[in-house]
Amino acid sequence: MASSSSNSPCAACKSLRRKCQPECVFAPYFPPDQPQKFANVHKVFGASNVTKLLKELQPHQREDAVNSLAYEAEMRLRDPVYGCVGVISVLQHQLRQLQTDLRYAKSELSKYKNLGHDGLIEASTHHHHHPRST
Amino acid sequence: MASSSSNSPCAACKSLRRKCQPECVFAPYFPPDQPQKFANVHKVFGASNVTKLLKELQPHQREDAVNSLAYEAEMRLRDPVYGCVGVISVLQHQLRQLQTDLRYAKSELSKYKNLGHDGLIEASTHHHHHPRST
């Protein structure tokens, strides 16, 4: 967890042009050297919504919350139409593709495995005969 | 695309207690019968941020944008710490698991496929002999 230096205000207070108090709710998560992180969150959610949200959480949950908000905000600025819901769509598409591939691989595998060793020889001989008898 | 009825204000204007003008940017996406959709988006992003975002988009992109914002907002209210970034984490975990399963199935499959038919008989015979010769 980053903490603001005693001299410089945190990135949030600097952006909002206000004094960074020792109890500032933003300071631990928006260090002065990461101004973009606050700018993104502020632009997408608004500082007052983020303040409200953080105050409703336990202190130990706040860092994860800020980081997930920062990720969502960055994705929304990169893709104003879909934001991180676009990421979810891509992942769901990949999941469905992998599930199809896995189902296919497993059905292929079961053809071999169900045969067993003797079955394999028989099936193998069988395959050799049939196409040639036509 | 839903449009507001001519009588009742859209869910956004009703919530914000203002007159719903014919050119209302919210009306097509926040019909009066879906008050929760606007309430969620307003609570998480704020009406003015959403207005700004919609005005920066082409009209044909706005419905998708509103629906992705509504989804993000709903996820953030259900899970205030991770929001829809939690969904992304779950999907990424499932993807990695499926990739591992698929890699394993493919390596199993390649053992059979690389053998070919004659190889299968040979390998199969081989397997029958070796354990019994020890």
mmCIF file with all atom_site columns, C-alpha atoms in Angstrom, chain B:
data_model
loop_
_atom_site.group_PDB
_atom_site.id
_atom_site.type_symbol
_atom_site.label_atom_id
_atom_site.label_alt_id
_atom_site.label_comp_id
_atom_site.label_asym_id
_atom_site.label_entity_id
_atom_site.label_seq_id
_atom_site.pdbx_PDB_ins_code
_atom_site.Cartn_x
_atom_site.Cartn_y
_atom_site.Cartn_z
_atom_site.occupancy
_atom_site.B_iso_or_equiv
_atom_site.pdbx_formal_charge
_atom_site.auth_seq_id
_atom_site.auth_comp_id
_atom_site.auth_asym_id
_atom_site.auth_atom_id
_atom_site.pdbx_PDB_model_num
ATOM 1   C CA . MET B 1 1   ? -34.416 0.293   -28.709 1.00 0.00 ? 1   MET B CA 1
ATOM 2   C CA . ALA B 1 2   ? -37.061 1.367   -26.232 1.00 0.00 ? 2   ALA B CA 1
ATOM 3   C CA . SER B 1 3   ? -38.544 4.834   -26.461 1.00 0.00 ? 3   SER B CA 1
ATOM 4   C CA . SER B 1 4   ? -40.336 6.713   -23.738 1.00 0.00 ? 4   SER B CA 1
ATOM 5   C CA . SER B 1 5   ? -44.054 6.965   -24.007 1.00 0.00 ? 5   SER B CA 1
ATOM 6   C CA . SER B 1 6   ? -45.281 10.458  -24.850 1.00 0.00 ? 6   SER B CA 1
ATOM 7   C CA . ASN B 1 7   ? -47.062 10.764  -21.507 1.00 0.00 ? 7   ASN B CA 1
ATOM 8   C CA . SER B 1 8   ? -44.595 9.679   -18.839 1.00 0.00 ? 8   SER B CA 1
ATOM 9   C CA . PRO B 1 9   ? -41.087 11.052  -18.386 1.00 0.00 ? 9   PRO B CA 1
ATOM 10  C CA . CYS B 1 10  ? -38.182 8.619   -18.867 1.00 0.00 ? 10  CYS B CA 1
ATOM 11  C CA . ALA B 1 11  ? -36.782 6.899   -15.786 1.00 0.00 ? 11  ALA B CA 1
ATOM 12  C CA . ALA B 1 12  ? -33.844 9.342   -15.698 1.00 0.00 ? 12  ALA B CA 1
ATOM 13  C CA . CYS B 1 13  ? -35.944 12.515  -15.824 1.00 0.00 ? 13  CYS B CA 1
ATOM 14  C CA . LYS B 1 14  ? -38.390 11.058  -13.317 1.00 0.00 ? 14  LYS B CA 1
ATOM 15  C CA . SER B 1 15  ? -35.550 10.277  -10.920 1.00 0.00 ? 15  SER B CA 1
ATOM 16  C CA . LEU B 1 16  ? -33.943 13.699  -11.454 1.00 0.00 ? 16  LEU B CA 1
ATOM 17  C CA . ARG B 1 17  ? -37.388 15.370  -11.143 1.00 0.00 ? 17  ARG B CA 1
ATOM 18  C CA . ARG B 1 18  ? -37.107 17.303  -14.349 1.00 0.00 ? 18  ARG B CA 1
ATOM 19  C CA . LYS B 1 19  ? -39.200 17.682  -17.483 1.00 0.00 ? 19  LYS B CA 1
ATOM 20  C CA . CYS B 1 20  ? -38.423 15.011  -20.066 1.00 0.00 ? 20  CYS B CA 1
ATOM 21  C CA . GLN B 1 21  ? -37.771 16.978  -23.260 1.00 0.00 ? 21  GLN B CA 1
ATOM 22  C CA . PRO B 1 22  ? -38.328 15.414  -26.689 1.00 0.00 ? 22  PRO B CA 1
ATOM 23  C CA . GLU B 1 23  ? -34.550 15.530  -27.320 1.00 0.00 ? 23  GLU B CA 1
ATOM 24  C CA . CYS B 1 24  ? -33.732 13.944  -23.896 1.00 0.00 ? 24  CYS B CA 1
ATOM 25  C CA . VAL B 1 25  ? -30.477 11.977  -24.287 1.00 0.00 ? 25  VAL B CA 1
ATOM 26  C CA . PHE B 1 26  ? -31.607 9.394   -21.704 1.00 0.00 ? 26  PHE B CA 1
ATOM 27  C CA . ALA B 1 27  ? -35.175 8.744   -22.861 1.00 0.00 ? 27  ALA B CA 1
ATOM 28  C CA . PRO B 1 28  ? -34.407 6.132   -25.563 1.00 0.00 ? 28  PRO B CA 1
ATOM 29  C CA . TYR B 1 29  ? -32.365 3.989   -23.142 1.00 0.00 ? 29  TYR B CA 1
ATOM 30  C CA . PHE B 1 30  ? -34.094 4.504   -19.798 1.00 0.00 ? 30  PHE B CA 1
ATOM 31  C CA . PRO B 1 31  ? -37.787 3.771   -20.312 1.00 0.00 ? 31  PRO B CA 1
ATOM 32  C CA . PRO B 1 32  ? -40.118 4.651   -17.434 1.00 0.00 ? 32  PRO B CA 1
ATOM 33  C CA . ASP B 1 33  ? -40.709 0.988   -16.614 1.00 0.00 ? 33  ASP B CA 1
ATOM 34  C CA . GLN B 1 34  ? -37.013 0.384   -15.782 1.00 0.00 ? 34  GLN B CA 1
ATOM 35  C CA . PRO B 1 35  ? -36.322 2.769   -12.899 1.00 0.00 ? 35  PRO B CA 1
ATOM 36  C CA . GLN B 1 36  ? -33.656 0.493   -11.383 1.00 0.00 ? 36  GLN B CA 1
ATOM 37  C CA . LYS B 1 37  ? -31.471 0.650   -14.488 1.00 0.00 ? 37  LYS B CA 1
ATOM 38  C CA . PHE B 1 38  ? -31.151 4.410   -14.201 1.00 0.00 ? 38  PHE B CA 1
ATOM 39  C CA . ALA B 1 39  ? -30.856 4.334   -10.407 1.00 0.00 ? 39  ALA B CA 1
ATOM 40  C CA . ASN B 1 40  ? -27.849 1.992   -10.650 1.00 0.00 ? 40  ASN B CA 1
ATOM 41  C CA . VAL B 1 41  ? -26.072 3.975   -13.359 1.00 0.00 ? 41  VAL B CA 1
ATOM 42  C CA . HIS B 1 42  ? -26.764 7.235   -11.526 1.00 0.00 ? 42  HIS B CA 1
ATOM 43  C CA . LYS B 1 43  ? -25.485 5.890   -8.223  1.00 0.00 ? 43  LYS B CA 1
ATOM 44  C CA . VAL B 1 44  ? -22.224 4.492   -9.650  1.00 0.00 ? 44  VAL B CA 1
ATOM 45  C CA . PHE B 1 45  ? -21.331 6.903   -12.459 1.00 0.00 ? 45  PHE B CA 1
ATOM 46  C CA . GLY B 1 46  ? -23.529 9.930   -11.832 1.00 0.00 ? 46  GLY B CA 1
ATOM 47  C CA . ALA B 1 47  ? -26.033 11.305  -14.320 1.00 0.00 ? 47  ALA B CA 1
ATOM 48  C CA . SER B 1 48  ? -23.760 14.109  -15.506 1.00 0.00 ? 48  SER B CA 1
ATOM 49  C CA . ASN B 1 49  ? -20.856 11.756  -16.292 1.00 0.00 ? 49  ASN B CA 1
ATOM 50  C CA . VAL B 1 50  ? -23.222 9.521   -18.242 1.00 0.00 ? 50  VAL B CA 1
ATOM 51  C CA . THR B 1 51  ? -24.671 12.493  -20.136 1.00 0.00 ? 51  THR B CA 1
ATOM 52  C CA . LYS B 1 52  ? -21.156 13.628  -21.080 1.00 0.00 ? 52  LYS B CA 1
ATOM 53  C CA . LEU B 1 53  ? -20.162 10.137  -22.167 1.00 0.00 ? 53  LEU B CA 1
ATOM 54  C CA . LEU B 1 54  ? -23.301 9.641   -24.297 1.00 0.00 ? 54  LEU B CA 1
ATOM 55  C CA . LYS B 1 55  ? -22.937 13.019  -26.003 1.00 0.00 ? 55  LYS B CA 1
ATOM 56  C CA . GLU B 1 56  ? -19.390 12.098  -27.052 1.00 0.00 ? 56  GLU B CA 1
ATOM 57  C CA . LEU B 1 57  ? -20.681 8.969   -28.836 1.00 0.00 ? 57  LEU B CA 1
ATOM 58  C CA . GLN B 1 58  ? -22.448 8.479   -32.138 1.00 0.00 ? 58  GLN B CA 1
ATOM 59  C CA . PRO B 1 59  ? -26.201 7.938   -31.626 1.00 0.00 ? 59  PRO B CA 1
ATOM 60  C CA . HIS B 1 60  ? -25.963 4.354   -32.914 1.00 0.00 ? 60  HIS B CA 1
ATOM 61  C CA . GLN B 1 61  ? -23.372 3.514   -30.225 1.00 0.00 ? 61  GLN B CA 1
ATOM 62  C CA . ARG B 1 62  ? -25.369 4.860   -27.305 1.00 0.00 ? 62  ARG B CA 1
ATOM 63  C CA . GLU B 1 63  ? -27.606 1.898   -26.612 1.00 0.00 ? 63  GLU B CA 1
ATOM 64  C CA . ASP B 1 64  ? -24.630 -0.470  -26.247 1.00 0.00 ? 64  ASP B CA 1
ATOM 65  C CA . ALA B 1 65  ? -22.842 2.103   -24.097 1.00 0.00 ? 65  ALA B CA 1
ATOM 66  C CA . VAL B 1 66  ? -25.833 2.490   -21.768 1.00 0.00 ? 66  VAL B CA 1
ATOM 67  C CA . ASN B 1 67  ? -26.240 -1.258  -21.463 1.00 0.00 ? 67  ASN B CA 1
ATOM 68  C CA . SER B 1 68  ? -22.569 -1.795  -20.648 1.00 0.00 ? 68  SER B CA 1
ATOM 69  C CA . LEU B 1 69  ? -22.708 1.042   -18.092 1.00 0.00 ? 69  LEU B CA 1
ATOM 70  C CA . ALA B 1 70  ? -25.847 -0.510  -16.572 1.00 0.00 ? 70  ALA B CA 1
ATOM 71  C CA . TYR B 1 71  ? -24.098 -3.875  -16.309 1.00 0.00 ? 71  TYR B CA 1
ATOM 72  C CA . GLU B 1 72  ? -20.987 -2.361  -14.733 1.00 0.00 ? 72  GLU B CA 1
ATOM 73  C CA . ALA B 1 73  ? -23.115 -0.379  -12.289 1.00 0.00 ? 73  ALA B CA 1
ATOM 74  C CA . GLU B 1 74  ? -25.138 -3.436  -11.277 1.00 0.00 ? 74  GLU B CA 1
ATOM 75  C CA . MET B 1 75  ? -21.978 -5.475  -10.713 1.00 0.00 ? 75  MET B CA 1
ATOM 76  C CA . ARG B 1 76  ? -20.415 -2.673  -8.640  1.00 0.00 ? 76  ARG B CA 1
ATOM 77  C CA . LEU B 1 77  ? -23.498 -2.496  -6.423  1.00 0.00 ? 77  LEU B CA 1
ATOM 78  C CA . ARG B 1 78  ? -23.537 -6.292  -5.985  1.00 0.00 ? 78  ARG B CA 1
ATOM 79  C CA . ASP B 1 79  ? -19.798 -6.436  -5.295  1.00 0.00 ? 79  ASP B CA 1
ATOM 80  C CA . PRO B 1 80  ? -18.583 -3.012  -4.133  1.00 0.00 ? 80  PRO B CA 1
ATOM 81  C CA . VAL B 1 81  ? -14.955 -4.164  -3.872  1.00 0.00 ? 81  VAL B CA 1
ATOM 82  C CA . TYR B 1 82  ? -14.424 -5.797  -7.257  1.00 0.00 ? 82  TYR B CA 1
ATOM 83  C CA . GLY B 1 83  ? -17.457 -4.951  -9.401  1.00 0.00 ? 83  GLY B CA 1
ATOM 84  C CA . CYS B 1 84  ? -17.263 -6.473  -12.840 1.00 0.00 ? 84  CYS B CA 1
ATOM 85  C CA . VAL B 1 85  ? -13.487 -6.797  -12.477 1.00 0.00 ? 85  VAL B CA 1
ATOM 86  C CA . GLY B 1 86  ? -14.421 -9.730  -10.219 1.00 0.00 ? 86  GLY B CA 1
ATOM 87  C CA . VAL B 1 87  ? -16.240 -11.287 -13.183 1.00 0.00 ? 87  VAL B CA 1
ATOM 88  C CA . ILE B 1 88  ? -13.091 -10.810 -15.286 1.00 0.00 ? 88  ILE B CA 1
ATOM 89  C CA . SER B 1 89  ? -10.976 -12.557 -12.635 1.00 0.00 ? 89  SER B CA 1
ATOM 90  C CA . VAL B 1 90  ? -13.346 -15.536 -12.520 1.00 0.00 ? 90  VAL B CA 1
ATOM 91  C CA . LEU B 1 91  ? -13.382 -15.818 -16.322 1.00 0.00 ? 91  LEU B CA 1
ATOM 92  C CA . GLN B 1 92  ? -9.575  -15.590 -16.497 1.00 0.00 ? 92  GLN B CA 1
ATOM 93  C CA . HIS B 1 93  ? -9.277  -18.337 -13.911 1.00 0.00 ? 93  HIS B CA 1
ATOM 94  C CA . GLN B 1 94  ? -11.687 -20.551 -15.870 1.00 0.00 ? 94  GLN B CA 1
ATOM 95  C CA . LEU B 1 95  ? -9.750  -19.828 -19.079 1.00 0.00 ? 95  LEU B CA 1
ATOM 96  C CA . ARG B 1 96  ? -6.449  -20.892 -17.532 1.00 0.00 ? 96  ARG B CA 1
ATOM 97  C CA . GLN B 1 97  ? -8.065  -24.063 -16.199 1.00 0.00 ? 97  GLN B CA 1
ATOM 98  C CA . LEU B 1 98  ? -9.542  -24.922 -19.601 1.00 0.00 ? 98  LEU B CA 1
ATOM 99  C CA . GLN B 1 99  ? -6.222  -24.200 -21.318 1.00 0.00 ? 99  GLN B CA 1
ATOM 100 C CA . THR B 1 100 ? -4.499  -26.622 -18.950 1.00 0.00 ? 100 THR B CA 1
ATOM 101 C CA . ASP B 1 101 ? -7.164  -29.285 -19.549 1.00 0.00 ? 101 ASP B CA 1
ATOM 102 C CA . LEU B 1 102 ? -6.974  -28.810 -23.303 1.00 0.00 ? 102 LEU B CA 1
ATOM 103 C CA . ARG B 1 103 ? -3.170  -28.975 -23.318 1.00 0.00 ? 103 ARG B CA 1
ATOM 104 C CA . TYR B 1 104 ? -3.341  -32.234 -21.389 1.00 0.00 ? 104 TYR B CA 1
ATOM 105 C CA . ALA B 1 105 ? -6.026  -33.740 -23.641 1.00 0.00 ? 105 ALA B CA 1
ATOM 106 C CA . LYS B 1 106 ? -4.033  -32.781 -26.729 1.00 0.00 ? 106 LYS B CA 1
ATOM 107 C CA . SER B 1 107 ? -0.826  -34.310 -25.403 1.00 0.00 ? 107 SER B CA 1
ATOM 108 C CA . GLU B 1 108 ? -2.707  -37.507 -24.563 1.00 0.00 ? 108 GLU B CA 1
ATOM 109 C CA . LEU B 1 109 ? -4.222  -37.495 -28.023 1.00 0.00 ? 109 LEU B CA 1
ATOM 110 C CA . SER B 1 110 ? -0.883  -36.947 -29.728 1.00 0.00 ? 110 SER B CA 1
ATOM 111 C CA . LYS B 1 111 ? 0.443   -40.109 -28.068 1.00 0.00 ? 111 LYS B CA 1
ATOM 112 C CA . TYR B 1 112 ? -2.192  -42.102 -29.914 1.00 0.00 ? 112 TYR B CA 1
ATOM 113 C CA . LYS B 1 113 ? -2.207  -40.113 -33.138 1.00 0.00 ? 113 LYS B CA 1
ATOM 114 C CA . ASN B 1 114 ? 1.577   -40.107 -33.623 1.00 0.00 ? 114 ASN B CA 1
ATOM 115 C CA . LEU B 1 115 ? 1.575   -43.874 -33.516 1.00 0.00 ? 115 LEU B CA 1
ATOM 116 C CA . GLY B 1 116 ? -0.570  -44.345 -36.605 1.00 0.00 ? 116 GLY B CA 1
ATOM 117 C CA . HIS B 1 117 ? -2.326  -47.638 -37.291 1.00 0.00 ? 117 HIS B CA 1
ATOM 118 C CA . ASP B 1 118 ? 0.689   -49.935 -37.664 1.00 0.00 ? 118 ASP B CA 1
ATOM 119 C CA . GLY B 1 119 ? 2.388   -48.127 -34.808 1.00 0.00 ? 119 GLY B CA 1
ATOM 120 C CA . LEU B 1 120 ? -0.679  -48.704 -32.690 1.00 0.00 ? 120 LEU B CA 1
ATOM 121 C CA . ILE B 1 121 ? -0.531  -52.444 -33.222 1.00 0.00 ? 121 ILE B CA 1
ATOM 122 C CA . GLU B 1 122 ? 3.185   -52.484 -32.547 1.00 0.00 ? 122 GLU B CA 1
ATOM 123 C CA . ALA B 1 123 ? 2.954   -50.252 -29.473 1.00 0.00 ? 123 ALA B CA 1
ATOM 124 C CA . SER B 1 124 ? 0.030   -52.243 -28.270 1.00 0.00 ? 124 SER B CA 1
ATOM 125 C CA . THR B 1 125 ? 1.868   -55.584 -28.699 1.00 0.00 ? 125 THR B CA 1
ATOM 126 C CA . HIS B 1 126 ? 4.918   -53.993 -27.171 1.00 0.00 ? 126 HIS B CA 1
ATOM 127 C CA . HIS B 1 127 ? 2.946   -52.970 -24.129 1.00 0.00 ? 127 HIS B CA 1
ATOM 128 C CA . HIS B 1 128 ? 1.572   -56.477 -23.786 1.00 0.00 ? 128 HIS B CA 1
ATOM 129 C CA . HIS B 1 129 ? 5.037   -57.995 -23.864 1.00 0.00 ? 129 HIS B CA 1
ATOM 130 C CA . HIS B 1 130 ? 7.113   -55.736 -21.705 1.00 0.00 ? 130 HIS B CA 1
ATOM 131 C CA . PRO B 1 131 ? 5.304   -55.878 -18.401 1.00 0.00 ? 131 PRO B CA 1
ATOM 132 C CA . ARG B 1 132 ? 5.141   -59.671 -18.684 1.00 0.00 ? 132 ARG B CA 1
ATOM 133 C CA . SER B 1 133 ? 8.837   -60.086 -19.479 1.00 0.00 ? 133 SER B CA 1
ATOM 134 C CA . THR B 1 134 ? 9.842   -58.530 -16.149 1.00 0.00 ? 134 THR B CA 1
#
